[in-house]
């Protein structure tokens, strides 16, 4: 559980998710 807390508390986690969501699904298309 400690690792999960650190992951959520870690700075940049929310920003990473935001950037991923903001970016268009270009990588996904390439994967397909």
Coordinates of C-alpha atoms in Angstrom, one line a residue:
X1 CA 0.0 0.0 0.0
X2 CA 2.9 2.3 0.7
X3 CA 4.0 2.1 -3.0
X4 CA 0.4 3.1 -4.1
X5 CA 0.5 6.1 -1.7
X6 CA 3.9 7.2 -3.1
X7 CA 2.6 6.7 -6.6
X8 CA -0.4 9.0 -6.0
X9 CA 1.6 11.4 -3.9
X10 CA 4.4 11.5 -6.5
X11 CA 4.6 14.9 -8.3
X12 CA 3.9 14.7 -12.0
X13 CA 1.5 11.8 -11.8
X14 CA -1.5 13.9 -12.4
X15 CA 0.3 16.0 -15.0
X16 CA 1.4 12.8 -16.8
X17 CA -2.2 11.6 -17.0
X18 CA -3.4 15.1 -18.1
X19 CA -0.7 15.3 -20.9
X20 CA -1.6 11.8 -22.0
X21 CA -5.3 12.6 -22.2
X22 CA -4.6 15.9 -24.0
X23 CA -2.4 14.3 -26.6
X24 CA -4.2 12.8 -29.6
X25 CA -4.4 9.0 -30.0
X26 CA -1.6 9.0 -32.5
X27 CA 0.6 6.4 -30.8
X28 CA -2.4 4.2 -30.4
X29 CA -3.0 4.4 -34.1
X30 CA 0.6 3.5 -34.8
X31 CA 0.3 0.5 -32.5
X32 CA -2.6 -0.8 -34.5

